[in-house]
CSV table of C-alpha atoms in Angstrom, one decimal:
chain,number,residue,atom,x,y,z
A,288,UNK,CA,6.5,35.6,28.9
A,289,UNK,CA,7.7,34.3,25.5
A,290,UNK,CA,5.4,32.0,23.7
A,291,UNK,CA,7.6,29.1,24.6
A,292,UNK,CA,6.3,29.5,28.0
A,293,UNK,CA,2.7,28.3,27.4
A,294,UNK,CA,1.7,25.1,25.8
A,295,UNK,CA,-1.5,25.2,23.1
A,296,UNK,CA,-3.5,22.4,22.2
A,297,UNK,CA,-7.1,22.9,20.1
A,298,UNK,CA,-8.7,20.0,20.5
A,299,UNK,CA,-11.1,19.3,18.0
A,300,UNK,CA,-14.3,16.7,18.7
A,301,UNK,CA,-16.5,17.1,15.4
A,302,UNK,CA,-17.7,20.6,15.2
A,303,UNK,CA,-16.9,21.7,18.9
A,304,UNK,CA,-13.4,22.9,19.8
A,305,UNK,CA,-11.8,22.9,22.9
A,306,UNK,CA,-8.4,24.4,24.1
A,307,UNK,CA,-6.1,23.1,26.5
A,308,UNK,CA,-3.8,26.3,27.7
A,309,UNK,CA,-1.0,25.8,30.5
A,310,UNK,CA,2.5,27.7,31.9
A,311,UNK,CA,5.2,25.5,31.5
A,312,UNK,CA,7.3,26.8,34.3
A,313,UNK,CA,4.6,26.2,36.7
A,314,UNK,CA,3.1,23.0,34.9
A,315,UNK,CA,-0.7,24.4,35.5
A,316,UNK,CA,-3.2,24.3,33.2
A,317,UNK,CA,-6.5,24.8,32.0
A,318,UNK,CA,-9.0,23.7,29.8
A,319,UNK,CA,-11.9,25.5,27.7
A,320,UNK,CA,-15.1,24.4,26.7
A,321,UNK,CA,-13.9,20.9,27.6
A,322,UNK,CA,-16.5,18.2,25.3
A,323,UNK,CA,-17.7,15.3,27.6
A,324,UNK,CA,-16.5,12.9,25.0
A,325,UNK,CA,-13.2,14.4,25.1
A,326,UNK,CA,-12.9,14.3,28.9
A,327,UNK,CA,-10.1,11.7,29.1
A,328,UNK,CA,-8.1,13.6,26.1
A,329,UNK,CA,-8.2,16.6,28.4
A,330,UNK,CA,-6.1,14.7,31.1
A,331,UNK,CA,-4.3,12.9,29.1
A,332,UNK,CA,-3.2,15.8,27.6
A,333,UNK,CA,-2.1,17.5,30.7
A,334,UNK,CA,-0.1,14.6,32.0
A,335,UNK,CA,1.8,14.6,28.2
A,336,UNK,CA,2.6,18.2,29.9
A,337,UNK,CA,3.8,16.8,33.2
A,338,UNK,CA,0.8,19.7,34.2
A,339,UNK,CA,-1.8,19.9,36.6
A,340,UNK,CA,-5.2,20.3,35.3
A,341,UNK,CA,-6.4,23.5,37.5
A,342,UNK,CA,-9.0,25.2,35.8
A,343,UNK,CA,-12.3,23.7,33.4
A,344,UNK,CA,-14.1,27.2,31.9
A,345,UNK,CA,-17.0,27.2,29.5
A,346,UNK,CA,-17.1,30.2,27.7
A,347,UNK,CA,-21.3,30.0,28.6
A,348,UNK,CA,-24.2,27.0,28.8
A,349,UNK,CA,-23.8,25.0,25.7
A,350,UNK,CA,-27.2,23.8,24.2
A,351,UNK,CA,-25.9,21.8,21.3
A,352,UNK,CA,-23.3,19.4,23.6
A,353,UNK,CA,-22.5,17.9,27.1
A,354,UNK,CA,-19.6,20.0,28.4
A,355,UNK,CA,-17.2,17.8,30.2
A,356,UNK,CA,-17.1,20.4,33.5
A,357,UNK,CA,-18.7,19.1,35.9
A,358,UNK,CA,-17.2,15.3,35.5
A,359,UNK,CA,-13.7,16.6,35.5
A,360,UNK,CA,-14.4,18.4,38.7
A,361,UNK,CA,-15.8,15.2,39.9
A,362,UNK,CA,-13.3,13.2,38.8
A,363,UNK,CA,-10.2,15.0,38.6
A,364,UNK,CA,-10.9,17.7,41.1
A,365,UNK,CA,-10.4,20.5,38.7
A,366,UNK,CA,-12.4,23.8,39.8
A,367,UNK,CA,-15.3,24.7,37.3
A,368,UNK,CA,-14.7,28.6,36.2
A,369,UNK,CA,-17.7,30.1,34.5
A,370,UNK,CA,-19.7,33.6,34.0
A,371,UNK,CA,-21.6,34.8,37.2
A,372,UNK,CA,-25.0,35.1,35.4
A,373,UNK,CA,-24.6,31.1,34.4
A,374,UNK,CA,-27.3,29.0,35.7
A,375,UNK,CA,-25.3,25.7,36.4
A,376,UNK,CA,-24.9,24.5,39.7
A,377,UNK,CA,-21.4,22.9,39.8
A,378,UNK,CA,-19.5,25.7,39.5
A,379,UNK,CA,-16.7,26.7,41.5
A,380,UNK,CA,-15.3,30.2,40.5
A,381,UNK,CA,-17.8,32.5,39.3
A,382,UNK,CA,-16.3,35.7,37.3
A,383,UNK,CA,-17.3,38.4,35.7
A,384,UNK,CA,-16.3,41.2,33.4
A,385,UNK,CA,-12.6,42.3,33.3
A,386,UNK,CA,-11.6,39.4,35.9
A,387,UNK,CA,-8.3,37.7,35.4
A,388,UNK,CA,-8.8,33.6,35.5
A,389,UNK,CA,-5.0,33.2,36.9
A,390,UNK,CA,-2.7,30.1,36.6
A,391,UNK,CA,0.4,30.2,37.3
A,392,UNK,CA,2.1,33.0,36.0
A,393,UNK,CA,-0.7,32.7,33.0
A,394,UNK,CA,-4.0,35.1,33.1
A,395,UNK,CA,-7.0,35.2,31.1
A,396,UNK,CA,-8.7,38.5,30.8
A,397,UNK,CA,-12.4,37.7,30.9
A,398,UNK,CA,-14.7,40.1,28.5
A,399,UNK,CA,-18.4,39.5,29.2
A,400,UNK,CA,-20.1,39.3,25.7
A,401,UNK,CA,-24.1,38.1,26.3
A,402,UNK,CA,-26.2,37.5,23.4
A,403,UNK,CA,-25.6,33.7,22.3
A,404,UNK,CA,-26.3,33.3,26.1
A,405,UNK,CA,-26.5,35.6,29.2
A,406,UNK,CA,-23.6,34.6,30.9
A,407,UNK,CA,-21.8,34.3,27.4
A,408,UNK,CA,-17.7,35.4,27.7
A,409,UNK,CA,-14.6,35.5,25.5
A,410,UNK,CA,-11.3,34.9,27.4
A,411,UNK,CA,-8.6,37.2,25.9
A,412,UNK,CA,-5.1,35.8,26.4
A,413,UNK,CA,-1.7,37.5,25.2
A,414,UNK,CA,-2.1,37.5,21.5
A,415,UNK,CA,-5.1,35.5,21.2
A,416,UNK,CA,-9.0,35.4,22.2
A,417,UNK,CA,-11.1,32.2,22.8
A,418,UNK,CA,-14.2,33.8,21.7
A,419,UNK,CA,-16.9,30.8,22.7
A,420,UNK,CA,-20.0,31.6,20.2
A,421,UNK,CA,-20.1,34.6,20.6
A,422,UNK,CA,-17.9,34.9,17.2
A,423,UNK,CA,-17.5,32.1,14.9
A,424,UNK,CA,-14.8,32.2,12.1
A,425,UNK,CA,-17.8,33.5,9.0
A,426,UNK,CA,-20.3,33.7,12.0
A,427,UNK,CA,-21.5,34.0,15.4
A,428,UNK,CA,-23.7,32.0,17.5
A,429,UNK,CA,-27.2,32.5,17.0
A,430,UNK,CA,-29.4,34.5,19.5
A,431,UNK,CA,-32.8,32.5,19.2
A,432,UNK,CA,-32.1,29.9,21.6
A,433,UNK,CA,-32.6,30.0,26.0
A,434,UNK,CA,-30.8,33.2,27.2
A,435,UNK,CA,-29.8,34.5,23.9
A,436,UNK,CA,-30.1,38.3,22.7
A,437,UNK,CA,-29.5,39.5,19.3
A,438,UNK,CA,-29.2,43.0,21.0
A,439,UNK,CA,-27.2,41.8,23.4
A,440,UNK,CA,-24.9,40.3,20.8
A,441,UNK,CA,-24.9,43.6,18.8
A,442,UNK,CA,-23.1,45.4,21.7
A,443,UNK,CA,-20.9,41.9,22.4
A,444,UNK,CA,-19.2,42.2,18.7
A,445,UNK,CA,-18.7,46.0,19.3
A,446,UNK,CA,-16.6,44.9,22.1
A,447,UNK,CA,-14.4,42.6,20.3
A,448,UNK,CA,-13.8,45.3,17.5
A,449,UNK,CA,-12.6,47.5,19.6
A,450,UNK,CA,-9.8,45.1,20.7
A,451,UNK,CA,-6.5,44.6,18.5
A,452,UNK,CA,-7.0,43.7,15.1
A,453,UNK,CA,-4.1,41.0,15.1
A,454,UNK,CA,-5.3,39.2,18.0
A,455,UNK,CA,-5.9,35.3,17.2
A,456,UNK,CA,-9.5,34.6,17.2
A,457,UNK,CA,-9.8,31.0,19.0
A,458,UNK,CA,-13.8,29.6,18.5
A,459,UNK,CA,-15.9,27.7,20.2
A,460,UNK,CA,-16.7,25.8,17.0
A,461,UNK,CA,-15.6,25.5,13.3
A,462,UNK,CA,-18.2,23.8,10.9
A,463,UNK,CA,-16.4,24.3,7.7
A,464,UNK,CA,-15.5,21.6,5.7
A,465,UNK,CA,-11.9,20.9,4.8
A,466,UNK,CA,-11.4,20.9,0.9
A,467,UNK,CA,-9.5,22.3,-1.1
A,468,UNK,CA,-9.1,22.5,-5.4
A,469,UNK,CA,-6.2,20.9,-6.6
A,470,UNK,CA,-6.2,24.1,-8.3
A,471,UNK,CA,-5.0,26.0,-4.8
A,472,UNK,CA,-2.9,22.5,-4.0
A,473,UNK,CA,-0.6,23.5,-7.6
A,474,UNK,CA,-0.5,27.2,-6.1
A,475,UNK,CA,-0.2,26.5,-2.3
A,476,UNK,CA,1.2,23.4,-1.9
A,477,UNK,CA,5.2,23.1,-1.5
A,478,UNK,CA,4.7,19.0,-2.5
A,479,UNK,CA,3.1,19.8,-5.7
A,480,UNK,CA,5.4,23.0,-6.4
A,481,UNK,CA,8.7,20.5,-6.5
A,482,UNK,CA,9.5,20.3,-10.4
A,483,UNK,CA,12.1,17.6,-10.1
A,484,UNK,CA,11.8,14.4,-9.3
A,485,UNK,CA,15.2,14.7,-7.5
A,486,UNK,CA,14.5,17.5,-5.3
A,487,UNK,CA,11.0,15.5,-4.4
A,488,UNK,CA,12.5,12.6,-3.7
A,489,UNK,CA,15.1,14.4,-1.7
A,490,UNK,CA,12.9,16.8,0.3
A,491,UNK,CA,10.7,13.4,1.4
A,492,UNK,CA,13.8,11.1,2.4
A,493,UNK,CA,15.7,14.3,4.5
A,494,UNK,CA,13.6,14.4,7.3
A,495,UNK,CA,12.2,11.6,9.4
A,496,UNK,CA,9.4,12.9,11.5
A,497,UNK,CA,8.6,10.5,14.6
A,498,UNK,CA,6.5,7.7,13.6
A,499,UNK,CA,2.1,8.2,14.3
A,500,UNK,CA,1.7,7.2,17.6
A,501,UNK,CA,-0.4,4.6,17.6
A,502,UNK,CA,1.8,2.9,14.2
A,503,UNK,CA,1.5,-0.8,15.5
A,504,UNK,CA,-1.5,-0.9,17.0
A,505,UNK,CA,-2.8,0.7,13.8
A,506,UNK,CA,-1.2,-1.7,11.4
A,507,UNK,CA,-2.0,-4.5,13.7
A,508,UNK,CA,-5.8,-4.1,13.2
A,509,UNK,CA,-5.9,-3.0,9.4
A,510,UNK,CA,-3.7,-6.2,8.9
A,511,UNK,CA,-5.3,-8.4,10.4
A,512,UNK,CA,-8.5,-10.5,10.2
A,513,UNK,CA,-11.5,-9.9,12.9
A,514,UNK,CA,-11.7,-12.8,15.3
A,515,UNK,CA,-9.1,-15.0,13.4
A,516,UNK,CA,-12.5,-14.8,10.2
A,517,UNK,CA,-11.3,-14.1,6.7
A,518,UNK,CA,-14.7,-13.9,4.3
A,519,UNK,CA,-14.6,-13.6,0.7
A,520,UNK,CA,-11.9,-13.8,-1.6
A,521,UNK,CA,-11.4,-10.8,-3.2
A,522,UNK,CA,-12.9,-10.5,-6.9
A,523,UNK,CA,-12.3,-7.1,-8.6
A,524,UNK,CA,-15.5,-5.1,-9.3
B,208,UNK,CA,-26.6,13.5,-12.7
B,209,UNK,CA,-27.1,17.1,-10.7
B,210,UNK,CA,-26.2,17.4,-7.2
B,211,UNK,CA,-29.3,17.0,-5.6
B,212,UNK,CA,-28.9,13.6,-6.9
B,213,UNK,CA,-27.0,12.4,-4.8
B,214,UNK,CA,-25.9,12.9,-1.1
B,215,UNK,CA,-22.6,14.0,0.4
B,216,UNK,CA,-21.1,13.8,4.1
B,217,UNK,CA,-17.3,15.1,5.3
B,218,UNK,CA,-17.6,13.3,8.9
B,219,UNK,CA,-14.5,14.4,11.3
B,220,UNK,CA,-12.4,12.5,13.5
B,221,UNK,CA,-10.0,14.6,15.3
B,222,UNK,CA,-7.3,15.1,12.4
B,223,UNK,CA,-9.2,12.1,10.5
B,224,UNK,CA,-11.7,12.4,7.2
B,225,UNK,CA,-14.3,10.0,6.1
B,226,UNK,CA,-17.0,10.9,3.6
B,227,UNK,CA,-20.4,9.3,3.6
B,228,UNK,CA,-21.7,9.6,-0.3
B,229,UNK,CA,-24.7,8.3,-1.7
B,230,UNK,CA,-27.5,7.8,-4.6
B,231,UNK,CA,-30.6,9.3,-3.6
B,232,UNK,CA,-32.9,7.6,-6.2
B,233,UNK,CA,-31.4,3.8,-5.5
B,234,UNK,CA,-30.5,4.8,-1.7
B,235,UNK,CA,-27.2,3.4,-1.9
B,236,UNK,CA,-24.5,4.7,-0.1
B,237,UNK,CA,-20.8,3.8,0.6
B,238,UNK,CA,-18.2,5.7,3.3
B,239,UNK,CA,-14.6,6.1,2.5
B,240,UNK,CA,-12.5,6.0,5.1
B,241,UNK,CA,-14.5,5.0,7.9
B,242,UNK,CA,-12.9,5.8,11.4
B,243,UNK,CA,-13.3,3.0,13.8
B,244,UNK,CA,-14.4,5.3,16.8
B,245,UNK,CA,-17.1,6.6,14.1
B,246,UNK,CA,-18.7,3.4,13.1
B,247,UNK,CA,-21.7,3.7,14.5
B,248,UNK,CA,-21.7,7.3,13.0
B,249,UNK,CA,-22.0,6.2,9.1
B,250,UNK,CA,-24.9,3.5,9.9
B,251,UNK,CA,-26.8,6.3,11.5
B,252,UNK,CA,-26.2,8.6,8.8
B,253,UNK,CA,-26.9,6.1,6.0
B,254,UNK,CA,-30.5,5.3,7.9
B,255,UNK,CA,-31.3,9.2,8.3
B,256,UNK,CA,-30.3,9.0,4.3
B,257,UNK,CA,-32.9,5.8,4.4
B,258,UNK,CA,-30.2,4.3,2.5
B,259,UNK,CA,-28.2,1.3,2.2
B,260,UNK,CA,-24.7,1.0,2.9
B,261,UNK,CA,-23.1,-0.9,0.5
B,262,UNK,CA,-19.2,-0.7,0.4
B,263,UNK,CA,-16.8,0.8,2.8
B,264,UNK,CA,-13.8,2.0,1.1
B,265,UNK,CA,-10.0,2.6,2.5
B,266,UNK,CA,-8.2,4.6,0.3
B,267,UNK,CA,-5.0,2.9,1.6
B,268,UNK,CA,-3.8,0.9,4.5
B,269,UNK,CA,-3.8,3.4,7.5
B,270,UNK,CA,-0.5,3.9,9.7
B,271,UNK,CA,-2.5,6.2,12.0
B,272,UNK,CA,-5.8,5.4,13.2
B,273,UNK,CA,-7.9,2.3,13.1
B,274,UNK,CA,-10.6,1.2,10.4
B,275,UNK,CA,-13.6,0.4,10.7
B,276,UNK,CA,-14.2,-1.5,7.6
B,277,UNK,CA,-13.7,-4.9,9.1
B,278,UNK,CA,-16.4,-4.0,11.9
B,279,UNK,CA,-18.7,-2.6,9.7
B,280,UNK,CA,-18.3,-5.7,7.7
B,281,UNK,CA,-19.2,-8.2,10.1
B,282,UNK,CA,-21.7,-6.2,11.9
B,283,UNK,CA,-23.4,-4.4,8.9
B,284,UNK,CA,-22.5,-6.9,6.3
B,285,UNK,CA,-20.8,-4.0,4.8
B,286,UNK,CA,-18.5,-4.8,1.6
B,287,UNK,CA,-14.5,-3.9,2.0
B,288,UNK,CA,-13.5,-2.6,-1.1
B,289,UNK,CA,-9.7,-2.0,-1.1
B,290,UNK,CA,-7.2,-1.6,-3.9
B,291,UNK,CA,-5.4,-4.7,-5.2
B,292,UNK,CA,-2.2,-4.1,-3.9
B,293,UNK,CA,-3.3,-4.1,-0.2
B,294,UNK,CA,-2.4,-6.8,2.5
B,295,UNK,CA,-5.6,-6.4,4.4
B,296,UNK,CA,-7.1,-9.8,4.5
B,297,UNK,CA,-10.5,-8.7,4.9
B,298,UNK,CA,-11.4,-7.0,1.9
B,299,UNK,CA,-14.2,-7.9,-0.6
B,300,UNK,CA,-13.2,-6.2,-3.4
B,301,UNK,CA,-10.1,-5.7,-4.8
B,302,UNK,CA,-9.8,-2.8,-7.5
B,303,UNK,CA,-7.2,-1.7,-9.8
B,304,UNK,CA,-6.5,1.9,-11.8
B,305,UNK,CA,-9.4,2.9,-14.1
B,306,UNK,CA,-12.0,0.4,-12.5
B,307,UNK,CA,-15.2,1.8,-11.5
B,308,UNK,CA,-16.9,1.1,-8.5
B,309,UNK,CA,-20.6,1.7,-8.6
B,310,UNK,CA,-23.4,2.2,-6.2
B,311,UNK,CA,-26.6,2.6,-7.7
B,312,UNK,CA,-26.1,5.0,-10.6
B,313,UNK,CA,-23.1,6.9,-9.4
B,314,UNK,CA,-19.6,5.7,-10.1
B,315,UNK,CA,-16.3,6.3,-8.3
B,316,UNK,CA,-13.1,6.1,-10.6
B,317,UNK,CA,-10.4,4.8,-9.1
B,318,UNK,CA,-6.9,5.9,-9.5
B,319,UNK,CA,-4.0,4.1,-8.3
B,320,UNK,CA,-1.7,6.7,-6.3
B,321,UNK,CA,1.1,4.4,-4.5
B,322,UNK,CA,3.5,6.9,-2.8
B,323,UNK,CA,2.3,6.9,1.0
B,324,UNK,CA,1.8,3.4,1.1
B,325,UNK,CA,1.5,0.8,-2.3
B,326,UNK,CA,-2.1,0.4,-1.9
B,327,UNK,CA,-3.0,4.5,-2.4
B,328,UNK,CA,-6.0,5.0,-4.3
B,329,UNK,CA,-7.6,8.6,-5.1
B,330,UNK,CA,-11.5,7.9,-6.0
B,331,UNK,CA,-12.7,10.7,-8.2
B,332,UNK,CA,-16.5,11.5,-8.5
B,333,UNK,CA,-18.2,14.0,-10.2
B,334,UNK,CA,-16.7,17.7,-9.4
B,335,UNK,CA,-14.5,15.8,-6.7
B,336,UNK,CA,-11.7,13.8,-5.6
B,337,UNK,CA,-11.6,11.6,-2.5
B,338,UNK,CA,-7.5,11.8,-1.8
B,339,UNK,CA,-6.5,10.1,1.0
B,340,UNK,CA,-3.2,10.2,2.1
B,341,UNK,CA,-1.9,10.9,-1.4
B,342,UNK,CA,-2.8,14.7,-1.4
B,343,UNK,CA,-3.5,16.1,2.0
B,344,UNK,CA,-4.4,20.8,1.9
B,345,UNK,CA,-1.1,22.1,1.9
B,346,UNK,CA,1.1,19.0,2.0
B,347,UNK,CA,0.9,15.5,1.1
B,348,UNK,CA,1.5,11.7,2.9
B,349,UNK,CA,5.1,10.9,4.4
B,350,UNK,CA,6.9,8.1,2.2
B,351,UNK,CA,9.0,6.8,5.1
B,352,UNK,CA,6.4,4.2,6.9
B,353,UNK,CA,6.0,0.8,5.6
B,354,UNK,CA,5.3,0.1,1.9
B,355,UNK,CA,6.0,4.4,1.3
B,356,UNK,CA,8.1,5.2,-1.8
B,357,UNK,CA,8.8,8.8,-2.4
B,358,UNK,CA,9.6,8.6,-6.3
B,359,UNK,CA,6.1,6.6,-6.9
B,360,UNK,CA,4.4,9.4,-4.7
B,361,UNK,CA,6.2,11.9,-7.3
B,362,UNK,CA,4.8,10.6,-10.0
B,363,UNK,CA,1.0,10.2,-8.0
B,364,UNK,CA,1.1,14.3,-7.8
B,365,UNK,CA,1.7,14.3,-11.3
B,366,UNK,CA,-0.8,12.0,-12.3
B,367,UNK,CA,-3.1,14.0,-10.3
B,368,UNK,CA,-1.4,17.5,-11.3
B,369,UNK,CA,-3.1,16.2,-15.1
B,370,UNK,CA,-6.5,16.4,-13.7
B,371,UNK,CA,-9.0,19.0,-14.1
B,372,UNK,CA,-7.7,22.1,-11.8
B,373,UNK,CA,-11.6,22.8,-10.4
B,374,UNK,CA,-11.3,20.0,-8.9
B,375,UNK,CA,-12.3,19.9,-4.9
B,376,UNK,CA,-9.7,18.2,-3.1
B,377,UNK,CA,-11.1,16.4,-0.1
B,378,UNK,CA,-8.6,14.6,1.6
B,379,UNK,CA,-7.9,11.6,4.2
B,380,UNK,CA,-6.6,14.1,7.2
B,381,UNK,CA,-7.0,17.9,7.7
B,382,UNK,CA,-4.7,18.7,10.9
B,383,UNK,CA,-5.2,22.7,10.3
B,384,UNK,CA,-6.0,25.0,13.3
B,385,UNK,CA,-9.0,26.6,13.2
B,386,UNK,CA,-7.7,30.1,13.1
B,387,UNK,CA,-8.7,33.7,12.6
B,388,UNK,CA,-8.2,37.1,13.5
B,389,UNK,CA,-10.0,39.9,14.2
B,390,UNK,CA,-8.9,41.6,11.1
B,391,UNK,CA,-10.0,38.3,8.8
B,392,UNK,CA,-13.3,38.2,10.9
B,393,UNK,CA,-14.3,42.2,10.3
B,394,UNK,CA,-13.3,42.1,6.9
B,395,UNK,CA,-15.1,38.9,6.0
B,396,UNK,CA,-17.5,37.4,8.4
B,397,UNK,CA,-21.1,39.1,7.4
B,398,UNK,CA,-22.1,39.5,11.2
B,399,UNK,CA,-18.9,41.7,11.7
B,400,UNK,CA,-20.5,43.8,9.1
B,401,UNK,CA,-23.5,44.8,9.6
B,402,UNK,CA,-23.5,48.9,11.1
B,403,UNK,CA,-26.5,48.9,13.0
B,404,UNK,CA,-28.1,47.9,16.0
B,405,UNK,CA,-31.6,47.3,14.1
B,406,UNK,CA,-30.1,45.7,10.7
B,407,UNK,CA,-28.5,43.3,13.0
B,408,UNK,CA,-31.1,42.4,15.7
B,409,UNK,CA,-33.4,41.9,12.5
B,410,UNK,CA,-31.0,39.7,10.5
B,411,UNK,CA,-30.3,37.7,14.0
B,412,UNK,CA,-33.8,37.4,14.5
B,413,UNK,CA,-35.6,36.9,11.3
B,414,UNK,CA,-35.0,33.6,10.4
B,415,UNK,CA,-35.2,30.8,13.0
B,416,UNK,CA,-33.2,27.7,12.1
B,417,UNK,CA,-33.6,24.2,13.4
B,418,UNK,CA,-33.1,23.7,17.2
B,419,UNK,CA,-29.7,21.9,18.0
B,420,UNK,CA,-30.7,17.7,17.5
B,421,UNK,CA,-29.4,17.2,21.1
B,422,UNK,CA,-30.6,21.0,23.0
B,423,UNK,CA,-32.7,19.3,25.4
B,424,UNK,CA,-30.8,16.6,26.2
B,425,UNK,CA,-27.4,19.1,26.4
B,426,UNK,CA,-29.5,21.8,28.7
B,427,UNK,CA,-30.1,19.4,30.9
B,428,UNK,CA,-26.7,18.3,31.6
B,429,UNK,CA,-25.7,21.3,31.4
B,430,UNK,CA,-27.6,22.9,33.9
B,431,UNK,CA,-27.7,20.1,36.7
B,432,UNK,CA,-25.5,19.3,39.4
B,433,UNK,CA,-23.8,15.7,39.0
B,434,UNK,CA,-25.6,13.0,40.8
B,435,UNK,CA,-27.3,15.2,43.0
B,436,UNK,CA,-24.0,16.4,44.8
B,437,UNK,CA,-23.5,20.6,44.7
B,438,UNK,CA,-19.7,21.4,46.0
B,439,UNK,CA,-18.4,25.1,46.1
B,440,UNK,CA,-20.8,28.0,46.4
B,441,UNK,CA,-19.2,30.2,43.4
B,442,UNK,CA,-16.7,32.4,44.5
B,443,UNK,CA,-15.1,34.8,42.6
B,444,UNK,CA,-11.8,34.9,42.0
């Protein structure tokens, strides 16, 4: 299966990131550690995939946010999938260590890794690893809260690095704040590294990428005034 | 002026940035652009900062997402501030290049950057620069939607190329995966390192950080059926 086969979305919702994962041939897909906020996203998502929602895993029991399981199930009839040792009661598909979550002709090889939680599990799939808490990018969940083991944990990393070194490591959260120098902008950046105003100019005018999608509606509120009011007249500072 | 002087917020919005800065002695704050999904977000965060809200700032005329200024002005009586060239009817304050906007006893100096749209402003305070659209990590705002000029966005990276290289960049949008791999993650990420069993169960379990704000509240959904129903029994796959 090439990767044009599978559709990818992360989806981000503040610090917690969620991953919608499908086959195209078959138009199935799934959804991990799906955010309550997000739950509409989700489907939305899958419909912008022509796809069928099968599947909502959490990688284990969140303590810091609402997972949007047991609503989607509710609502959208998509089966819950998570770790037999979880405690929740709405689950549908309870798996355990080497399982394989199938969708279509898409699997998910399921690696039990306690430690943030008991029923804590990374979902290895093709060239990339949806790893939950139990590694962070610069960290891993922490092992003081319900269920968690720092022993546990110990023997959880071992098992990840023991897998591939290249695999794509897919979190359950990414805290990090985006910034830069401009420093690494006047190294990195293509847009600052054009020397000519020419070529600039040029490489901005070539290519027309399709317009936001929400342009009008966007314009139409920033434009406009709130209930027809316009206060104050606008004095510099 | 040292840091602790002051008080600093990246908030996230999907691929959207707003910043929440403030004074701590005056307990002023201002947001730059605020997100209209996360309006009730900066009012909270200036009261945990016991702070007042002063200005909210749009660093251009957004294509892409909705601002909250005009909400925030009405509900919070919240000041727009806006550059001059801007055909937002609701704004307060209208600034220029060079002009200073001031909260309390910090300043933000504001730096006409027309390229994305003719309103772009960069805001620079302190050891940072608030970019907008204008510079974005790793690329920079299209100059093909309304009131974008590529040459004037040429000469806004140069104009911003002059400034001090240590400059940190934080920008309007930040659409980056959040990526690893298991190589980064064992080479970098101090939990990946640490050799033994005992080192590690004693780093994991020797400090004790805050509980999540919302664990009780998140268990609790977490771990309950949905309106007292209980489909499926868990089967494995």
């Amino acid at each position: 299966m090439s990767d044009a086969e599978f559709f990818f979305e992360q989806i981000r919702s503040a610090g917690c990131l969620s991953y919608l994962l499908g086959c195209v041939r078959e138009k199935i897909c799934i959804v991990i550690d799906p955010e309550l906020d997000k739950a509409d996203d989700y489907v939305g998502l899958a419909r912008f995939f022509k796809s069928k929602l099968l599947y909502a895993i959490d990688t284990h029991t969140h303590a810091d946010h609402n997972s949007a399981c047991k609503v989607m199930r509710e609502r959208h009839g998509v089966q819950v999938v998570m770790h037999a040792e979880t405690e929740a009661p709405y689950v549908d598909i309870r798996v355990r260590d080497a399982d394989a979550i199938n969708f279509g002709q898409c699997s998910l090889q399921v690696i039990h890794t306690p430690g943030h939680t008991q029923d804590a599990m990374c979902l290895l799939f093709k060239d990339r690893i949806f790893t939950g808490d139990t590694l962070l990018i610069g960290g891993c969940g922490r092992t003081d809260l319900p269920g968690g083991n720092a022993e546990a944990q110990y023997h959880s990393l071992l098992k990840l690095k023991a897998l591939a070194r290249e695999l794509r490591v897919y979190p359950g959260h990414d805290y990090r704040e985006a910034v830069s120098t401009l420093a690494d902008e006047q190294q990195k950046n293509p847009r600052m590294q054009i020397a000519s105003k020419e070529e600039f100019v040029h490489f901005m005018t070539s290519r027309k990428p399709p317009l936001p999608r929400k342009i009008e509606e966007a314009l139409e509120w920033n434009r406009t005034p709130i209930q027809g009011t316009q206060r104050g007249s606008g004095e510099g500072i």
